[in-house]
Amino acid sequence: KVDQSKCVDNHHFQFDQVFDEHSQSEDIYRTAIRPLVDLCLSTKGCQATAFAYGQTGSGKTFTMSAVYSFSARDILVAAKNKSL
C-alpha cells in the first residue's frame, strides 16, 4: 500500500493443466495451446493467452519458444489450406 500499512491480498487460481519436468514441448503444445490456436482460427476476433508459471530455470522460455514455432506452423498451414 502507498501508506506503508500492512496488507494481505488473497488470490485463488485455477489451473487447466499442470506439466512436470518430463513433459515434452510438443505434448504441452498439443494439450494446452493447440486448442486455443484452433479456437482463434475458427472464431473471428478471438484472442488467446498462454501463461507459463514455474521456478526460475525450469524451462519456461525454452518451452514457450517451441510453442511459438508450433503455433506459427499450424497457423500458416491453416492459412494455406483455407486461404485466410
PDB file of N, CA and C in Angstrom:
ATOM      1  N   LYS A   1       0.838  -1.193   0.000  1.00  0.00           N
ATOM      2  CA  LYS A   1       0.000   0.000   0.000  1.00  0.00           C
ATOM      3  C   LYS A   1       0.875   1.245   0.000  1.00  0.00           C
ATOM      4  N   VAL A   2       0.321   2.295  -0.477  1.00  0.00           N
ATOM      5  CA  VAL A   2       1.048   3.562  -0.556  1.00  0.00           C
ATOM      6  C   VAL A   2       1.388   4.091   0.831  1.00  0.00           C
ATOM      7  N   ASP A   3       0.478   3.909   1.809  1.00  0.00           N
ATOM      8  CA  ASP A   3       0.731   4.444   3.154  1.00  0.00           C
ATOM      9  C   ASP A   3       1.596   3.517   4.010  1.00  0.00           C
ATOM     10  N   GLN A   4       2.136   2.455   3.400  1.00  0.00           N
ATOM     11  CA  GLN A   4       3.048   1.524   4.059  1.00  0.00           C
ATOM     12  C   GLN A   4       2.380   0.655   5.131  1.00  0.00           C
ATOM     13  N   SER A   5       1.044   0.687   5.226  1.00  0.00           N
ATOM     14  CA  SER A   5       0.374  -0.179   6.197  1.00  0.00           C
ATOM     15  C   SER A   5       0.398  -1.621   5.675  1.00  0.00           C
ATOM     16  N   LYS A   6       0.341  -2.568   6.615  1.00  0.00           N
ATOM     17  CA  LYS A   6       0.387  -3.974   6.232  1.00  0.00           C
ATOM     18  C   LYS A   6      -0.906  -4.352   5.516  1.00  0.00           C
ATOM     19  N   CYS A   7      -0.743  -5.137   4.496  1.00  0.00           N
ATOM     20  CA  CYS A   7      -1.885  -5.547   3.690  1.00  0.00           C
ATOM     21  C   CYS A   7      -1.630  -6.962   3.176  1.00  0.00           C
ATOM     22  N   VAL A   8      -2.637  -7.789   3.265  1.00  0.00           N
ATOM     23  CA  VAL A   8      -2.526  -9.147   2.738  1.00  0.00           C
ATOM     24  C   VAL A   8      -3.604  -9.321   1.679  1.00  0.00           C
ATOM     25  N   ASP A   9      -3.176  -9.674   0.487  1.00  0.00           N
ATOM     26  CA  ASP A   9      -4.113  -9.972  -0.594  1.00  0.00           C
ATOM     27  C   ASP A   9      -4.167 -11.473  -0.779  1.00  0.00           C
ATOM     28  N   ASN A  10      -5.346 -12.002  -0.842  1.00  0.00           N
ATOM     29  CA  ASN A  10      -5.513 -13.427  -1.101  1.00  0.00           C
ATOM     30  C   ASN A  10      -6.052 -13.609  -2.513  1.00  0.00           C
ATOM     31  N   HIS A  11      -5.429 -14.483  -3.262  1.00  0.00           N
ATOM     32  CA  HIS A  11      -5.855 -14.770  -4.624  1.00  0.00           C
ATOM     33  C   HIS A  11      -6.051 -16.267  -4.777  1.00  0.00           C
ATOM     34  N   HIS A  12      -7.065 -16.626  -5.485  1.00  0.00           N
ATOM     35  CA  HIS A  12      -7.333 -18.031  -5.763  1.00  0.00           C
ATOM     36  C   HIS A  12      -7.154 -18.240  -7.254  1.00  0.00           C
ATOM     37  N   PHE A  13      -6.368 -19.238  -7.612  1.00  0.00           N
ATOM     38  CA  PHE A  13      -6.089 -19.524  -9.005  1.00  0.00           C
ATOM     39  C   PHE A  13      -6.601 -20.910  -9.349  1.00  0.00           C
ATOM     40  N   GLN A  14      -7.033 -21.054 -10.563  1.00  0.00           N
ATOM     41  CA  GLN A  14      -7.483 -22.336 -11.061  1.00  0.00           C
ATOM     42  C   GLN A  14      -6.606 -22.696 -12.258  1.00  0.00           C
ATOM     43  N   PHE A  15      -6.123 -23.916 -12.306  1.00  0.00           N
ATOM     44  CA  PHE A  15      -5.237 -24.351 -13.368  1.00  0.00           C
ATOM     45  C   PHE A  15      -5.962 -25.311 -14.290  1.00  0.00           C
ATOM     46  N   ASP A  16      -5.779 -25.113 -15.589  1.00  0.00           N
ATOM     47  CA  ASP A  16      -6.342 -26.030 -16.572  1.00  0.00           C
ATOM     48  C   ASP A  16      -5.490 -27.287 -16.685  1.00  0.00           C
ATOM     49  N   GLN A  17      -4.195 -27.111 -16.560  1.00  0.00           N
ATOM     50  CA  GLN A  17      -3.271 -28.231 -16.751  1.00  0.00           C
ATOM     51  C   GLN A  17      -1.963 -27.922 -16.037  1.00  0.00           C
ATOM     52  N   VAL A  18      -1.331 -28.947 -15.512  1.00  0.00           N
ATOM     53  CA  VAL A  18      -0.012 -28.831 -14.899  1.00  0.00           C
ATOM     54  C   VAL A  18       0.881 -29.879 -15.555  1.00  0.00           C
ATOM     55  N   PHE A  19       2.093 -29.472 -15.926  1.00  0.00           N
ATOM     56  CA  PHE A  19       3.036 -30.369 -16.583  1.00  0.00           C
ATOM     57  C   PHE A  19       4.259 -30.546 -15.688  1.00  0.00           C
ATOM     58  N   ASP A  20       4.843 -31.715 -15.741  1.00  0.00           N
ATOM     59  CA  ASP A  20       6.033 -31.960 -14.930  1.00  0.00           C
ATOM     60  C   ASP A  20       7.298 -31.860 -15.777  1.00  0.00           C
ATOM     61  N   GLU A  21       8.437 -32.135 -15.153  1.00  0.00           N
ATOM     62  CA  GLU A  21       9.725 -31.979 -15.831  1.00  0.00           C
ATOM     63  C   GLU A  21       9.941 -32.992 -16.950  1.00  0.00           C
ATOM     64  N   HIS A  22       9.090 -33.996 -17.045  1.00  0.00           N
ATOM     65  CA  HIS A  22       9.228 -34.996 -18.102  1.00  0.00           C
ATOM     66  C   HIS A  22       8.392 -34.665 -19.339  1.00  0.00           C
ATOM     67  N   SER A  23       7.610 -33.603 -19.268  1.00  0.00           N
ATOM     68  CA  SER A  23       6.753 -33.218 -20.376  1.00  0.00           C
ATOM     69  C   SER A  23       7.584 -32.665 -21.531  1.00  0.00           C
ATOM     70  N   GLN A  24       7.184 -33.021 -22.724  1.00  0.00           N
ATOM     71  CA  GLN A  24       7.849 -32.537 -23.928  1.00  0.00           C
ATOM     72  C   GLN A  24       7.111 -31.306 -24.458  1.00  0.00           C
ATOM     73  N   SER A  25       7.850 -30.412 -25.111  1.00  0.00           N
ATOM     74  CA  SER A  25       7.254 -29.175 -25.628  1.00  0.00           C
ATOM     75  C   SER A  25       6.085 -29.464 -26.566  1.00  0.00           C
ATOM     76  N   GLU A  26       6.218 -30.449 -27.427  1.00  0.00           N
ATOM     77  CA  GLU A  26       5.128 -30.748 -28.371  1.00  0.00           C
ATOM     78  C   GLU A  26       3.894 -31.288 -27.645  1.00  0.00           C
ATOM     79  N   ASP A  27       4.091 -32.041 -26.571  1.00  0.00           N
ATOM     80  CA  ASP A  27       2.956 -32.525 -25.783  1.00  0.00           C
ATOM     81  C   ASP A  27       2.229 -31.358 -25.113  1.00  0.00           C
ATOM     82  N   ILE A  28       2.997 -30.429 -24.605  1.00  0.00           N
ATOM     83  CA  ILE A  28       2.409 -29.241 -23.973  1.00  0.00           C
ATOM     84  C   ILE A  28       1.634 -28.441 -25.004  1.00  0.00           C
ATOM     85  N   TYR A  29       2.224 -28.265 -26.178  1.00  0.00           N
ATOM     86  CA  TYR A  29       1.535 -27.547 -27.244  1.00  0.00           C
ATOM     87  C   TYR A  29       0.228 -28.246 -27.610  1.00  0.00           C
ATOM     88  N   ARG A  30       0.304 -29.537 -27.870  1.00  0.00           N
ATOM     89  CA  ARG A  30      -0.870 -30.300 -28.314  1.00  0.00           C
ATOM     90  C   ARG A  30      -1.988 -30.271 -27.260  1.00  0.00           C
ATOM     91  N   THR A  31      -1.627 -30.336 -25.995  1.00  0.00           N
ATOM     92  CA  THR A  31      -2.609 -30.399 -24.911  1.00  0.00           C
ATOM     93  C   THR A  31      -3.180 -29.039 -24.539  1.00  0.00           C
ATOM     94  N   ALA A  32      -2.316 -28.044 -24.399  1.00  0.00           N
ATOM     95  CA  ALA A  32      -2.747 -26.768 -23.827  1.00  0.00           C
ATOM     96  C   ALA A  32      -2.892 -25.634 -24.827  1.00  0.00           C
ATOM     97  N   ILE A  33      -2.095 -25.634 -25.873  1.00  0.00           N
ATOM     98  CA  ILE A  33      -2.060 -24.478 -26.769  1.00  0.00           C
ATOM     99  C   ILE A  33      -2.823 -24.714 -28.068  1.00  0.00           C
ATOM    100  N   ARG A  34      -2.694 -25.887 -28.652  1.00  0.00           N
ATOM    101  CA  ARG A  34      -3.346 -26.168 -29.933  1.00  0.00           C
ATOM    102  C   ARG A  34      -4.855 -25.911 -29.893  1.00  0.00           C
ATOM    103  N   PRO A  35      -5.555 -26.281 -28.801  1.00  0.00           N
ATOM    104  CA  PRO A  35      -6.983 -25.947 -28.759  1.00  0.00           C
ATOM    105  C   PRO A  35      -7.247 -24.436 -28.838  1.00  0.00           C
ATOM    106  N   LEU A  36      -6.356 -23.630 -28.274  1.00  0.00           N
ATOM    107  CA  LEU A  36      -6.501 -22.171 -28.363  1.00  0.00           C
ATOM    108  C   LEU A  36      -6.257 -21.686 -29.783  1.00  0.00           C
ATOM    109  N   VAL A  37      -5.251 -22.258 -30.442  1.00  0.00           N
ATOM    110  CA  VAL A  37      -4.968 -21.906 -31.841  1.00  0.00           C
ATOM    111  C   VAL A  37      -6.175 -22.251 -32.707  1.00  0.00           C
ATOM    112  N   ASP A  38      -6.713 -23.448 -32.532  1.00  0.00           N
ATOM    113  CA  ASP A  38      -7.883 -23.871 -33.313  1.00  0.00           C
ATOM    114  C   ASP A  38      -9.073 -22.951 -33.071  1.00  0.00           C
ATOM    115  N   LEU A  39      -9.300 -22.584 -31.812  1.00  0.00           N
ATOM    116  CA  LEU A  39     -10.399 -21.685 -31.478  1.00  0.00           C
ATOM    117  C   LEU A  39     -10.230 -20.333 -32.167  1.00  0.00           C
ATOM    118  N   CYS A  40      -9.027 -19.798 -32.118  1.00  0.00           N
ATOM    119  CA  CYS A  40      -8.773 -18.491 -32.730  1.00  0.00           C
ATOM    120  C   CYS A  40      -8.866 -18.542 -34.253  1.00  0.00           C
ATOM    121  N   LEU A  41      -8.515 -19.669 -34.836  1.00  0.00           N
ATOM    122  CA  LEU A  41      -8.634 -19.804 -36.289  1.00  0.00           C
ATOM    123  C   LEU A  41     -10.092 -19.922 -36.733  1.00  0.00           C
ATOM    124  N   SER A  42     -10.955 -20.373 -35.845  1.00  0.00           N
ATOM    125  CA  SER A  42     -12.356 -20.577 -36.217  1.00  0.00           C
ATOM    126  C   SER A  42     -13.300 -19.502 -35.688  1.00  0.00           C
ATOM    127  N   THR A  43     -12.785 -18.554 -34.907  1.00  0.00           N
ATOM    128  CA  THR A  43     -13.630 -17.542 -34.283  1.00  0.00           C
ATOM    129  C   THR A  43     -13.103 -16.154 -34.621  1.00  0.00           C
ATOM    130  N   LYS A  44     -13.889 -15.386 -35.338  1.00  0.00           N
ATOM    131  CA  LYS A  44     -13.469 -14.036 -35.720  1.00  0.00           C
ATOM    132  C   LYS A  44     -13.249 -13.182 -34.474  1.00  0.00           C
ATOM    133  N   GLY A  45     -12.116 -12.492 -34.428  1.00  0.00           N
ATOM    134  CA  GLY A  45     -11.794 -11.598 -33.319  1.00  0.00           C
ATOM    135  C   GLY A  45     -11.287 -12.289 -32.070  1.00  0.00           C
ATOM    136  N   CYS A  46     -11.069 -13.579 -32.147  1.00  0.00           N
ATOM    137  CA  CYS A  46     -10.610 -14.341 -30.983  1.00  0.00           C
ATOM    138  C   CYS A  46      -9.163 -13.982 -30.643  1.00  0.00           C
ATOM    139  N   GLN A  47      -8.891 -13.915 -29.366  1.00  0.00           N
ATOM    140  CA  GLN A  47      -7.538 -13.742 -28.854  1.00  0.00           C
ATOM    141  C   GLN A  47      -7.342 -14.742 -27.722  1.00  0.00           C
ATOM    142  N   ALA A  48      -6.133 -15.222 -27.561  1.00  0.00           N
ATOM    143  CA  ALA A  48      -5.856 -16.199 -26.505  1.00  0.00           C
ATOM    144  C   ALA A  48      -4.497 -15.906 -25.886  1.00  0.00           C
ATOM    145  N   THR A  49      -4.352 -16.299 -24.638  1.00  0.00           N
ATOM    146  CA  THR A  49      -3.098 -16.126 -23.918  1.00  0.00           C
ATOM    147  C   THR A  49      -2.741 -17.428 -23.214  1.00  0.00           C
ATOM    148  N   ALA A  50      -1.490 -17.809 -23.309  1.00  0.00           N
ATOM    149  CA  ALA A  50      -0.987 -18.956 -22.553  1.00  0.00           C
ATOM    150  C   ALA A  50      -0.021 -18.408 -21.514  1.00  0.00           C
ATOM    151  N   PHE A  51      -0.210 -18.803 -20.283  1.00  0.00           N
ATOM    152  CA  PHE A  51       0.598 -18.306 -19.174  1.00  0.00           C
ATOM    153  C   PHE A  51       1.471 -19.436 -18.665  1.00  0.00           C
ATOM    154  N   ALA A  52       2.765 -19.233 -18.701  1.00  0.00           N
ATOM    155  CA  ALA A  52       3.705 -20.246 -18.202  1.00  0.00           C
ATOM    156  C   ALA A  52       4.234 -19.791 -16.850  1.00  0.00           C
ATOM    157  N   TYR A  53       4.045 -20.622 -15.855  1.00  0.00           N
ATOM    158  CA  TYR A  53       4.453 -20.293 -14.494  1.00  0.00           C
ATOM    159  C   TYR A  53       5.363 -21.402 -13.984  1.00  0.00           C
ATOM    160  N   GLY A  54       6.438 -21.030 -13.348  1.00  0.00           N
ATOM    161  CA  GLY A  54       7.312 -22.040 -12.784  1.00  0.00           C
ATOM    162  C   GLY A  54       8.573 -21.418 -12.210  1.00  0.00           C
ATOM    163  N   GLN A  55       9.343 -22.249 -11.569  1.00  0.00           N
ATOM    164  CA  GLN A  55      10.586 -21.832 -10.928  1.00  0.00           C
ATOM    165  C   GLN A  55      11.571 -21.287 -11.961  1.00  0.00           C
ATOM    166  N   THR A  56      12.380 -20.336 -11.567  1.00  0.00           N
ATOM    167  CA  THR A  56      13.437 -19.813 -12.423  1.00  0.00           C
ATOM    168  C   THR A  56      14.335 -20.958 -12.865  1.00  0.00           C
ATOM    169  N   GLY A  57      14.612 -20.996 -14.163  1.00  0.00           N
ATOM    170  CA  GLY A  57      15.479 -22.034 -14.702  1.00  0.00           C
ATOM    171  C   GLY A  57      14.777 -23.344 -15.001  1.00  0.00           C
ATOM    172  N   SER A  58      13.444 -23.361 -14.909  1.00  0.00           N
ATOM    173  CA  SER A  58      12.715 -24.615 -15.105  1.00  0.00           C
ATOM    174  C   SER A  58      12.387 -24.906 -16.561  1.00  0.00           C
ATOM    175  N   GLY A  59      12.690 -23.976 -17.477  1.00  0.00           N
ATOM    176  CA  GLY A  59      12.498 -24.247 -18.900  1.00  0.00           C
ATOM    177  C   GLY A  59      11.304 -23.558 -19.541  1.00  0.00           C
ATOM    178  N   LYS A  60      10.733 -22.573 -18.879  1.00  0.00           N
ATOM    179  CA  LYS A  60       9.567 -21.883 -19.446  1.00  0.00           C
ATOM    180  C   LYS A  60       9.895 -21.224 -20.778  1.00  0.00           C
ATOM    181  N   THR A  61      10.988 -20.493 -20.847  1.00  0.00           N
ATOM    182  CA  THR A  61      11.365 -19.808 -22.083  1.00  0.00           C
ATOM    183  C   THR A  61      11.652 -20.807 -23.187  1.00  0.00           C
ATOM    184  N   PHE A  62      12.328 -21.876 -22.882  1.00  0.00           N
ATOM    185  CA  PHE A  62      12.618 -22.920 -23.861  1.00  0.00           C
ATOM    186  C   PHE A  62      11.322 -23.511 -24.406  1.00  0.00           C
ATOM    187  N   THR A  63      10.423 -23.850 -23.505  1.00  0.00           N
ATOM    188  CA  THR A  63       9.153 -24.453 -23.912  1.00  0.00           C
ATOM    189  C   THR A  63       8.309 -23.480 -24.713  1.00  0.00           C
ATOM    190  N   MET A  64       8.202 -22.244 -24.256  1.00  0.00           N
ATOM    191  CA  MET A  64       7.372 -21.273 -24.966  1.00  0.00           C
ATOM    192  C   MET A  64       7.953 -20.941 -26.336  1.00  0.00           C
ATOM    193  N   SER A  65       9.261 -20.964 -26.481  1.00  0.00           N
ATOM    194  CA  SER A  65       9.870 -20.749 -27.800  1.00  0.00           C
ATOM    195  C   SER A  65       9.425 -21.836 -28.770  1.00  0.00           C
ATOM    196  N   ALA A  66       9.391 -23.074 -28.290  1.00  0.00           N
ATOM    197  CA  ALA A  66       8.915 -24.179 -29.129  1.00  0.00           C
ATOM    198  C   ALA A  66       7.434 -24.012 -29.430  1.00  0.00           C
ATOM    199  N   VAL A  67       6.661 -23.585 -28.440  1.00  0.00           N
ATOM    200  CA  VAL A  67       5.224 -23.386 -28.622  1.00  0.00           C
ATOM    201  C   VAL A  67       4.970 -22.329 -29.699  1.00  0.00           C
ATOM    202  N   TYR A  68       5.752 -21.263 -29.711  1.00  0.00           N
ATOM    203  CA  TYR A  68       5.603 -20.239 -30.753  1.00  0.00           C
ATOM    204  C   TYR A  68       5.823 -20.856 -32.131  1.00  0.00           C
ATOM    205  N   SER A  69       6.824 -21.694 -32.250  1.00  0.00           N
ATOM    206  CA  SER A  69       7.123 -22.329 -33.536  1.00  0.00           C
ATOM    207  C   SER A  69       5.995 -23.262 -33.967  1.00  0.00           C
ATOM    208  N   PHE A  70       5.499 -24.077 -33.040  1.00  0.00           N
ATOM    209  CA  PHE A  70       4.389 -24.981 -33.371  1.00  0.00           C
ATOM    210  C   PHE A  70       3.144 -24.194 -33.752  1.00  0.00           C
ATOM    211  N   SER A  71       2.872 -23.112 -33.036  1.00  0.00           N
ATOM    212  CA  SER A  71       1.706 -22.278 -33.336  1.00  0.00           C
ATOM    213  C   SER A  71       1.819 -21.656 -34.720  1.00  0.00           C
ATOM    214  N   ALA A  72       2.977 -21.085 -35.011  1.00  0.00           N
ATOM    215  CA  ALA A  72       3.195 -20.472 -36.328  1.00  0.00           C
ATOM    216  C   ALA A  72       3.021 -21.502 -37.436  1.00  0.00           C
ATOM    217  N   ARG A  73       3.570 -22.687 -37.224  1.00  0.00           N
ATOM    218  CA  ARG A  73       3.442 -23.763 -38.216  1.00  0.00           C
ATOM    219  C   ARG A  73       1.973 -24.058 -38.493  1.00  0.00           C
ATOM    220  N   ASP A  74       1.182 -24.237 -37.452  1.00  0.00           N
ATOM    221  CA  ASP A  74      -0.214 -24.605 -37.631  1.00  0.00           C
ATOM    222  C   ASP A  74      -1.053 -23.462 -38.194  1.00  0.00           C
ATOM    223  N   ILE A  75      -0.738 -22.228 -37.817  1.00  0.00           N
ATOM    224  CA  ILE A  75      -1.451 -21.068 -38.360  1.00  0.00           C
ATOM    225  C   ILE A  75      -1.150 -20.937 -39.848  1.00  0.00           C
ATOM    226  N   LEU A  76       0.105 -21.102 -40.234  1.00  0.00           N
ATOM    227  CA  LEU A  76       0.468 -20.986 -41.659  1.00  0.00           C
ATOM    228  C   LEU A  76      -0.144 -22.112 -42.483  1.00  0.00           C
ATOM    229  N   VAL A  77      -0.191 -23.317 -41.945  1.00  0.00           N
ATOM    230  CA  VAL A  77      -0.836 -24.422 -42.655  1.00  0.00           C
ATOM    231  C   VAL A  77      -2.320 -24.136 -42.829  1.00  0.00           C
ATOM    232  N   ALA A  78      -2.971 -23.641 -41.780  1.00  0.00           N
ATOM    233  CA  ALA A  78      -4.389 -23.317 -41.869  1.00  0.00           C
ATOM    234  C   ALA A  78      -4.628 -22.200 -42.892  1.00  0.00           C
ATOM    235  N   ALA A  79      -3.761 -21.208 -42.895  1.00  0.00           N
ATOM    236  CA  ALA A  79      -3.880 -20.111 -43.848  1.00  0.00           C
ATOM    237  C   ALA A  79      -3.738 -20.613 -45.282  1.00  0.00           C
ATOM    238  N   LYS A  80      -2.819 -21.502 -45.496  1.00  0.00           N
ATOM    239  CA  LYS A  80      -2.602 -22.064 -46.840  1.00  0.00           C
ATOM    240  C   LYS A  80      -3.822 -22.886 -47.271  1.00  0.00           C
ATOM    241  N   ASN A  81      -4.345 -23.692 -46.360  1.00  0.00           N
ATOM    242  CA  ASN A  81      -5.470 -24.565 -46.687  1.00  0.00           C
ATOM    243  C   ASN A  81      -6.789 -23.824 -46.828  1.00  0.00           C
ATOM    244  N   LYS A  82      -6.968 -22.754 -46.082  1.00  0.00           N
ATOM    245  CA  LYS A  82      -8.237 -22.020 -46.099  1.00  0.00           C
ATOM    246  C   LYS A  82      -8.144 -20.691 -46.822  1.00  0.00           C
ATOM    247  N   SER A  83      -6.978 -20.340 -47.283  1.00  0.00           N
ATOM    248  CA  SER A  83      -6.750 -19.043 -47.930  1.00  0.00           C
ATOM    249  C   SER A  83      -7.236 -17.904 -47.037  1.00  0.00           C
ATOM    250  N   LEU A  84      -6.759 -17.913 -45.776  1.00  0.00           N
ATOM    251  CA  LEU A  84      -7.168 -16.865 -44.822  1.00  0.00           C
ATOM    252  C   LEU A  84      -6.709 -15.502 -45.264  1.00  0.00           C
TER     253      LEU A  84
END
